[in-house]
Amino acid sequence: MTVTTAPAMVELQGVSKRYADVDALHPVDLTIAKGEFVTLLGPSGSGKSTLLNLIAGMVAPSSGRIVIDGRDATTLPTNQRGLGMVFQNYALMPHMTVFENIAFPLQVRKVPKAEIRRRVGAVLDLIQLGHVANRRPRELSGGQQQRISLARCIVYNPALILMDEPLGALDKKLREQMQLEIKRLHAELGITMLYVTHDQDEALTMSDRIVLMNGGRIEQQGTPDTLYFRPETVFSAEFIGSSNLLAGTLEAGPDGAPVLRTALGTFPVPAPDRPIERGAKAMLLVRPENMTLQRGGDTVHVTGRIEDSILLGGVVRHFVRCADGSTIIVQELNQPGRVDAERGHEVAAGWLPQHGRLLPAPPAG
Amino acid sequence: MNELFGSSRAARRITSTLAWLCYLFLLVPSLIVIPISFGNPGQIEFPPRQLTLDLYRQFFTDPAWWGSMVQSLLVAVATTLLTLLLAVPAAYALARSRLPGRRGLQGLFMMPMLVPVIVLGLGLYLQFSSWGLLDTTAGIILAHIMLTTPYIMVSVLSGLKHSDIALETVAAIMGASRVTIFFRVVLPQLKAAIAVGALFAFLMSLDEVVVAYFLTGTQTMTLPVKMFSSIRWELTPVLAAVSTLLTVLSLLIALGIIALQRKTEASS
Amino acid sequence: MASSTSASDLGPGTALLLLAPLTVLMAAILLYPLGVTVWTSVNNGGFTLSAYADLAQSTLFLKVLRNTFEIAIGGTLMSLVIGYPVAMHLAAQPPTRRTAYLIMVMLPFWTSILVKSFALVAVFGNQGLVNQLLGFLSGGAIKLPMMFNRVGVILGMLNFLLPFMILSILGSLLSLDRRLILAAETMGAGPLRIFWRITLPLSMPGMIAGILINVTLSIGMYITPALLGGRQDMMVANLVDFYTRQTLDWTAASATAVVLLVLSGLLVALLGRVRGAAGLSEAGA
């Protein structure tokens, strides 16, 4: 038995899914605590939607056990799992009014009429859409439709709400607004939420915990901070945030501390989370915002020529072309009166050794 | 599998049983004529007690049957060619001009599909009896041109809709004449659509009974009319042989149409 | 308007030249005979509506009209009840298997109606396959008369109508968003509720179109009642033939034909409106 601090809402034990001769999901163990907001993040084909569909009961697992709210749900039909689900295309019934759409799950649960009216009214107020109760979904905007679809979920208090790229069809501004709204609802209602997205910003904004998926496996999981600052693999580092990666061989320095010998020089590196053998290939990760274009100083650095500097509003990104042909990105805060180095000018891009992170080299191929 | 009922196994089993009974009901009448046609000439038998070709022999040696088959093929071929000649240019003009009233004309060309054939049969009967066209091959061909026009129209218009207008514009800019454009640019793109329409028209004309029943007499009787009176009055087993020939022909034409449609879909 | 004329457009002169032959033919072979029919129905040495008044008094005509409605509506309803589950079965199949099943549904569509009528007699007639089987099983005790009566007409009708109904409903079911059903399932809805609240209402346009197509086709049916029905099962189209050839009363024949023309015209117009509405709602979705 695993011991968790909060009681588990979902427990996957060795769950896998195989289609014909393709492993959509390798055996996975995952526990989601009650009240937690967990995001499944990953590129398409990484297995995140398969995982969600397994929990929803839309596909049957090839192996393993699925426990939902303390009950073995491995073979339970979808309609008996007591879930809520929000779809990317909203999946609102086009022939029903907004009110009827939200009332539908309550009718399924044989809630008395007066109670239905009260509860539908209450959630419509909660999402501030009381005035559209008698309209049909297609008369509403995308953002409104998605809020209705959320309301239809929370109205019957499912223990767990699954969201499959719910904001994928909305434009950027609306998406950010909806992210906050979903976060607010999660905080107010305390419902466990499992959210699927391929958008790292969305995952970082919303989640208590991110489960990063890659090639049908869980690559890494943890809080947004952990994934951002303490990625364990090159994949994690590259998928979340932008990164500079220097490949090299791990060696012992003059004082016995580890150093990485790369094409651009030998750099001191912090000790990795999991030990890496001396002499093995490894990679050094430095986030662009942890680098500075410096003029001397005693921090470690690489040298190169400024290729371009682009303005991204609050920050400036400098692209530095190094001697081995690789490009290092340096991100600095934008200040009034900023003077950029000229294009083609030789600069040094430096960082503090403790801001670097040593990662095992990715498997070849 | 996510079914339209949700995933209920019982519901699925019930619909599946019902569906198969229905497939059987739709399929058997079209196919059962084939084994019957190889049976004894004496009576209609299924399953046939012995296999013979006697029914086919009867069909091909009886001028009343054989003659009506020849007549039907003649009418169908003439109808198809003449309808193509009239309807393809008309469809091209409808699709590529801004003539006022072209929607009304298109409605007129589609109308035979919407009017009950018995009404057309009666009208043509009244008209042809005063024009002296009753019991003439020309009369029945004229009537069939009218009946098959909508089918060729539909096919050619949809072909024109899917063909690339830009090619015609380019040809015009390069100095090609109207006639050159039509024969060198438009027609080659319409080949499949025209073939589909032609096959449809051929089959329609070959199978048409009601109008032919009103307009033909002993001199010009087509195969469907002969079959109609035979089923009505004598129910001879030769019908099974005729039916088999017709069914095989229909199937070949249907396969041809499906293949052509596949081809145009794949190329577009 | 004129400014949008492109190089590929035909001039009005050329267009007229291309359209003229077919237009003349259709005027002569379609509009003219329809005009003759209407004219014959109201002309008895001068304009008169007496033919229609006579029809309204004729017990034969009224009985035939009732037959027509009974058979058309009854056949259509049976076709709906049988066709719906078949369409559902087709919609649930993976595409390649659906194509294979569709060929079975389309086969009667391609087969000559005379072949089908003949075959139905061979299958359901007194000496037919079904009765042979029943006789064999019951030792000769049971023989169901299923041909040359109302049952025969309905069987023939169904064989003809079902493909249209099935294809029409199938279109609606295939355009139905499967995620709605998934959504309903996650909300806890069972199969019956999903069917009544989602599948059925959303396939309504297909059902209505199917019903209208079926009624329109069956109301003018001539061959099936003539070959598979008895004397009691005469429909309007058969009455037109009866007046034309048996009693040589062309006025009554024309008036009957005009009644049929108007009825089917109304149905076609209704179908056009339903189709238009369905098209609009699909475009809006």
mmCIF file of C-alpha atoms in Angstrom, chain C residues 14-237:
data_model
loop_
_atom_site.group_PDB
_atom_site.id
_atom_site.type_symbol
_atom_site.label_atom_id
_atom_site.label_comp_id
_atom_site.label_asym_id
_atom_site.label_seq_id
_atom_site.Cartn_x
_atom_site.Cartn_y
_atom_site.Cartn_z
ATOM 1 C CA THR C 14 -23.495 31.587 -76.793
ATOM 2 C CA ALA C 15 -25.335 30.537 -73.652
ATOM 3 C CA LEU C 16 -28.715 30.889 -75.367
ATOM 4 C CA LEU C 17 -27.468 28.897 -78.342
ATOM 5 C CA LEU C 18 -26.358 26.056 -76.090
ATOM 6 C CA LEU C 19 -29.524 26.079 -73.989
ATOM 7 C CA ALA C 20 -32.055 26.468 -76.773
ATOM 8 C CA PRO C 21 -32.291 22.877 -78.111
ATOM 9 C CA LEU C 22 -32.869 21.262 -74.724
ATOM 10 C CA THR C 23 -35.249 24.021 -73.668
ATOM 11 C CA VAL C 24 -37.339 23.579 -76.813
ATOM 12 C CA LEU C 25 -37.420 19.807 -76.304
ATOM 13 C CA MET C 26 -38.437 20.100 -72.646
ATOM 14 C CA ALA C 27 -41.125 22.602 -73.530
ATOM 15 C CA ALA C 28 -42.491 20.260 -76.190
ATOM 16 C CA ILE C 29 -42.147 16.913 -74.395
ATOM 17 C CA LEU C 30 -42.602 17.946 -70.751
ATOM 18 C CA LEU C 31 -44.505 21.220 -70.388
ATOM 19 C CA TYR C 32 -46.775 20.717 -73.373
ATOM 20 C CA PRO C 33 -48.095 17.261 -72.341
ATOM 21 C CA LEU C 34 -48.611 18.498 -68.781
ATOM 22 C CA GLY C 35 -50.561 21.405 -70.257
ATOM 23 C CA VAL C 36 -52.548 19.011 -72.432
ATOM 24 C CA THR C 37 -53.397 16.974 -69.348
ATOM 25 C CA VAL C 38 -54.616 19.989 -67.383
ATOM 26 C CA TRP C 39 -56.503 21.263 -70.441
ATOM 27 C CA THR C 40 -58.172 17.896 -71.027
ATOM 28 C CA SER C 41 -59.291 17.803 -67.406
ATOM 29 C CA VAL C 42 -61.131 21.130 -67.636
ATOM 30 C CA ASN C 43 -62.300 21.058 -71.250
ATOM 31 C CA ASN C 44 -65.543 19.422 -72.190
ATOM 32 C CA GLY C 45 -66.582 21.495 -75.147
ATOM 33 C CA GLY C 46 -65.720 24.547 -73.055
ATOM 34 C CA PHE C 47 -64.193 25.280 -69.682
ATOM 35 C CA THR C 48 -65.708 23.214 -66.912
ATOM 36 C CA LEU C 49 -64.692 21.759 -63.577
ATOM 37 C CA SER C 50 -67.261 19.010 -63.888
ATOM 38 C CA ALA C 51 -64.568 16.319 -64.129
ATOM 39 C CA TYR C 52 -63.344 17.261 -60.638
ATOM 40 C CA ALA C 53 -66.892 17.450 -59.319
ATOM 41 C CA ASP C 54 -67.499 13.981 -60.738
ATOM 42 C CA LEU C 55 -64.360 12.671 -59.067
ATOM 43 C CA ALA C 56 -65.472 14.100 -55.737
ATOM 44 C CA GLN C 57 -68.731 12.146 -56.152
ATOM 45 C CA SER C 58 -67.138 8.956 -57.405
ATOM 46 C CA THR C 59 -67.021 6.170 -54.827
ATOM 47 C CA LEU C 60 -64.294 4.487 -56.887
ATOM 48 C CA PHE C 61 -62.110 7.596 -56.832
ATOM 49 C CA LEU C 62 -62.620 8.165 -53.116
ATOM 50 C CA LYS C 63 -61.886 4.545 -52.317
ATOM 51 C CA VAL C 64 -58.727 4.668 -54.455
ATOM 52 C CA LEU C 65 -57.662 7.907 -52.811
ATOM 53 C CA ARG C 66 -58.119 6.322 -49.385
ATOM 54 C CA ASN C 67 -56.152 3.248 -50.526
ATOM 55 C CA THR C 68 -53.379 5.498 -51.762
ATOM 56 C CA PHE C 69 -53.068 7.335 -48.455
ATOM 57 C CA GLU C 70 -53.366 4.155 -46.405
ATOM 58 C CA ILE C 71 -50.696 2.350 -48.403
ATOM 59 C CA ALA C 72 -48.370 5.341 -48.748
ATOM 60 C CA ILE C 73 -48.547 6.322 -45.085
ATOM 61 C CA GLY C 74 -48.595 2.762 -43.768
ATOM 62 C CA GLY C 75 -45.673 1.746 -45.988
ATOM 63 C CA THR C 76 -43.739 4.853 -44.984
ATOM 64 C CA LEU C 77 -44.282 4.292 -41.263
ATOM 65 C CA MET C 78 -43.189 0.662 -41.546
ATOM 66 C CA SER C 79 -40.197 1.753 -43.563
ATOM 67 C CA LEU C 80 -39.330 4.245 -40.804
ATOM 68 C CA VAL C 81 -39.663 1.682 -38.018
ATOM 69 C CA ILE C 82 -37.572 -0.898 -39.898
ATOM 70 C CA GLY C 83 -35.175 1.585 -41.473
ATOM 71 C CA TYR C 84 -34.180 3.389 -38.285
ATOM 72 C CA PRO C 85 -32.447 0.477 -36.532
ATOM 73 C CA VAL C 86 -30.804 -0.463 -39.825
ATOM 74 C CA ALA C 87 -29.425 3.067 -40.192
ATOM 75 C CA MET C 88 -28.162 2.868 -36.605
ATOM 76 C CA HIS C 89 -26.490 -0.432 -37.344
ATOM 77 C CA LEU C 90 -24.805 1.064 -40.404
ATOM 78 C CA ALA C 91 -23.742 4.202 -38.548
ATOM 79 C CA ALA C 92 -22.063 2.105 -35.855
ATOM 80 C CA GLN C 93 -19.889 0.191 -38.351
ATOM 81 C CA PRO C 94 -16.311 1.101 -39.206
ATOM 82 C CA PRO C 95 -16.221 2.794 -42.644
ATOM 83 C CA THR C 96 -15.025 -0.163 -44.730
ATOM 84 C CA ARG C 97 -17.609 -2.538 -43.303
ATOM 85 C CA ARG C 98 -20.278 0.147 -43.654
ATOM 86 C CA THR C 99 -19.502 0.396 -47.374
ATOM 87 C CA ALA C 100 -19.955 -3.352 -47.730
ATOM 88 C CA TYR C 101 -23.326 -3.292 -45.928
ATOM 89 C CA LEU C 102 -24.408 -0.252 -47.918
ATOM 90 C CA ILE C 103 -23.977 -2.232 -51.117
ATOM 91 C CA MET C 104 -26.621 -4.656 -49.812
ATOM 92 C CA VAL C 105 -28.926 -1.732 -49.065
ATOM 93 C CA MET C 106 -28.309 -0.169 -52.466
ATOM 94 C CA LEU C 107 -28.765 -3.344 -54.490
ATOM 95 C CA PRO C 108 -32.581 -3.029 -54.757
ATOM 96 C CA PHE C 109 -32.017 0.575 -55.786
ATOM 97 C CA TRP C 110 -30.147 -0.630 -58.860
ATOM 98 C CA THR C 111 -32.372 -3.583 -59.667
ATOM 99 C CA SER C 112 -35.248 -3.137 -62.099
ATOM 100 C CA ILE C 113 -38.567 -2.842 -60.285
ATOM 101 C CA LEU C 114 -39.923 -5.563 -62.552
ATOM 102 C CA VAL C 115 -37.185 -7.963 -61.505
ATOM 103 C CA LYS C 116 -37.944 -7.201 -57.860
ATOM 104 C CA SER C 117 -41.692 -7.617 -58.381
ATOM 105 C CA PHE C 118 -41.170 -10.935 -60.101
ATOM 106 C CA ALA C 119 -38.780 -12.066 -57.374
ATOM 107 C CA LEU C 120 -41.155 -11.020 -54.599
ATOM 108 C CA VAL C 121 -43.854 -13.172 -56.180
ATOM 109 C CA ALA C 122 -41.355 -16.027 -56.320
ATOM 110 C CA VAL C 123 -40.466 -15.547 -52.653
ATOM 111 C CA PHE C 124 -43.781 -14.598 -51.059
ATOM 112 C CA GLY C 125 -46.344 -15.993 -53.540
ATOM 113 C CA ASN C 126 -48.624 -18.948 -52.806
ATOM 114 C CA GLN C 127 -46.096 -21.345 -54.347
ATOM 115 C CA GLY C 128 -43.246 -19.161 -53.170
ATOM 116 C CA LEU C 129 -40.250 -19.857 -51.005
ATOM 117 C CA VAL C 130 -41.784 -18.679 -47.721
ATOM 118 C CA ASN C 131 -44.985 -20.637 -48.164
ATOM 119 C CA GLN C 132 -43.089 -23.752 -49.224
ATOM 120 C CA LEU C 133 -41.081 -23.462 -46.046
ATOM 121 C CA LEU C 134 -44.167 -22.832 -43.902
ATOM 122 C CA GLY C 135 -45.947 -25.740 -45.560
ATOM 123 C CA PHE C 136 -42.994 -28.021 -44.974
ATOM 124 C CA LEU C 137 -42.709 -26.995 -41.321
ATOM 125 C CA SER C 138 -46.448 -27.248 -40.618
ATOM 126 C CA GLY C 139 -47.060 -30.348 -42.739
ATOM 127 C CA GLY C 140 -49.113 -28.371 -45.242
ATOM 128 C CA ALA C 141 -51.364 -26.802 -42.620
ATOM 129 C CA ILE C 142 -50.251 -23.206 -42.958
ATOM 130 C CA LYS C 143 -50.342 -21.174 -46.127
ATOM 131 C CA LEU C 144 -50.183 -17.406 -45.875
ATOM 132 C CA PRO C 145 -51.618 -15.451 -48.793
ATOM 133 C CA MET C 146 -49.033 -12.695 -49.119
ATOM 134 C CA MET C 147 -49.293 -11.758 -52.781
ATOM 135 C CA PHE C 148 -51.956 -10.065 -54.887
ATOM 136 C CA ASN C 149 -53.345 -8.383 -51.768
ATOM 137 C CA ARG C 150 -52.507 -5.533 -49.403
ATOM 138 C CA VAL C 151 -49.622 -7.471 -47.838
ATOM 139 C CA GLY C 152 -48.071 -7.904 -51.269
ATOM 140 C CA VAL C 153 -48.302 -4.189 -52.030
ATOM 141 C CA ILE C 154 -46.732 -3.292 -48.683
ATOM 142 C CA LEU C 155 -43.923 -5.839 -49.129
ATOM 143 C CA GLY C 156 -43.149 -4.515 -52.596
ATOM 144 C CA MET C 157 -43.401 -0.967 -51.354
ATOM 145 C CA LEU C 158 -41.015 -1.610 -48.457
ATOM 146 C CA ASN C 159 -38.483 -3.240 -50.730
ATOM 147 C CA PHE C 160 -38.575 -0.119 -52.863
ATOM 148 C CA LEU C 161 -38.777 2.518 -50.086
ATOM 149 C CA LEU C 162 -36.362 1.203 -47.469
ATOM 150 C CA PRO C 163 -33.108 2.234 -49.208
ATOM 151 C CA PHE C 164 -34.297 5.848 -49.391
ATOM 152 C CA MET C 165 -35.336 5.891 -45.730
ATOM 153 C CA ILE C 166 -32.155 4.198 -44.540
ATOM 154 C CA LEU C 167 -29.837 6.494 -46.501
ATOM 155 C CA SER C 168 -31.690 9.568 -45.345
ATOM 156 C CA ILE C 169 -31.525 8.654 -41.635
ATOM 157 C CA LEU C 170 -27.953 7.411 -41.990
ATOM 158 C CA GLY C 171 -26.924 10.852 -43.244
ATOM 159 C CA SER C 172 -28.287 12.441 -40.076
ATOM 160 C CA LEU C 173 -26.729 9.844 -37.791
ATOM 161 C CA LEU C 174 -23.309 10.148 -39.393
ATOM 162 C CA SER C 175 -23.299 13.912 -38.975
ATOM 163 C CA LEU C 176 -24.206 13.520 -35.310
ATOM 164 C CA ASP C 177 -21.262 14.459 -33.099
ATOM 165 C CA ARG C 178 -20.256 11.277 -31.237
ATOM 166 C CA ARG C 179 -18.734 13.379 -28.471
ATOM 167 C CA LEU C 180 -22.242 14.392 -27.423
ATOM 168 C CA ILE C 181 -22.889 10.761 -26.600
ATOM 169 C CA LEU C 182 -19.586 10.473 -24.749
ATOM 170 C CA ALA C 183 -20.472 13.626 -22.817
ATOM 171 C CA ALA C 184 -23.874 12.184 -21.895
ATOM 172 C CA GLU C 185 -22.250 8.930 -20.814
ATOM 173 C CA THR C 186 -19.780 10.661 -18.521
ATOM 174 C CA MET C 187 -22.730 12.520 -17.007
ATOM 175 C CA GLY C 188 -24.214 9.138 -16.166
ATOM 176 C CA ALA C 189 -26.918 8.784 -18.827
ATOM 177 C CA GLY C 190 -27.956 5.241 -19.759
ATOM 178 C CA PRO C 191 -28.538 3.894 -23.293
ATOM 179 C CA LEU C 192 -32.303 4.541 -23.411
ATOM 180 C CA ARG C 193 -31.993 8.098 -22.193
ATOM 181 C CA ILE C 194 -29.189 8.785 -24.667
ATOM 182 C CA PHE C 195 -31.368 7.438 -27.462
ATOM 183 C CA TRP C 196 -34.478 9.458 -26.548
ATOM 184 C CA ARG C 197 -32.784 12.690 -25.554
ATOM 185 C CA ILE C 198 -29.914 12.867 -28.059
ATOM 186 C CA THR C 199 -29.851 10.378 -30.928
ATOM 187 C CA LEU C 200 -33.542 10.561 -31.824
ATOM 188 C CA PRO C 201 -34.005 14.362 -31.691
ATOM 189 C CA LEU C 202 -30.767 14.998 -33.547
ATOM 190 C CA SER C 203 -31.685 12.571 -36.328
ATOM 191 C CA MET C 204 -35.084 14.229 -36.788
ATOM 192 C CA PRO C 205 -34.108 16.090 -40.001
ATOM 193 C CA GLY C 206 -33.087 12.802 -41.627
ATOM 194 C CA MET C 207 -36.271 11.112 -40.446
ATOM 195 C CA ILE C 208 -38.492 13.889 -41.764
ATOM 196 C CA ALA C 209 -36.693 13.946 -45.114
ATOM 197 C CA GLY C 210 -36.942 10.150 -45.298
ATOM 198 C CA ILE C 211 -40.665 10.235 -44.523
ATOM 199 C CA LEU C 212 -41.350 12.897 -47.136
ATOM 200 C CA ILE C 213 -39.296 11.109 -49.808
ATOM 201 C CA ASN C 214 -41.087 7.849 -49.023
ATOM 202 C CA VAL C 215 -44.571 9.376 -49.137
ATOM 203 C CA THR C 216 -43.763 11.269 -52.346
ATOM 204 C CA LEU C 217 -42.442 8.132 -54.037
ATOM 205 C CA SER C 218 -45.215 5.853 -52.866
ATOM 206 C CA ILE C 219 -48.107 8.169 -53.617
ATOM 207 C CA GLY C 220 -47.451 7.911 -57.372
ATOM 208 C CA MET C 221 -46.668 4.202 -57.319
ATOM 209 C CA TYR C 222 -48.006 2.298 -60.307
ATOM 210 C CA ILE C 223 -46.076 -0.944 -60.881
ATOM 211 C CA THR C 224 -46.150 -2.366 -57.366
ATOM 212 C CA PRO C 225 -49.935 -2.207 -56.778
ATOM 213 C CA ALA C 226 -50.540 -3.355 -60.349
ATOM 214 C CA LEU C 227 -48.335 -6.434 -60.035
ATOM 215 C CA LEU C 228 -48.430 -7.326 -56.342
ATOM 216 C CA GLY C 229 -51.822 -6.041 -55.260
ATOM 217 C CA GLY C 230 -55.335 -7.309 -55.766
ATOM 218 C CA ARG C 231 -58.339 -5.512 -57.228
ATOM 219 C CA GLN C 232 -58.972 -3.887 -53.858
ATOM 220 C CA ASP C 233 -55.524 -2.287 -53.709
ATOM 221 C CA MET C 234 -55.758 0.056 -56.671
ATOM 222 C CA MET C 235 -53.897 3.326 -56.132
ATOM 223 C CA VAL C 236 -54.308 6.699 -57.851
ATOM 224 C CA ALA C 237 -51.766 5.916 -60.576
#
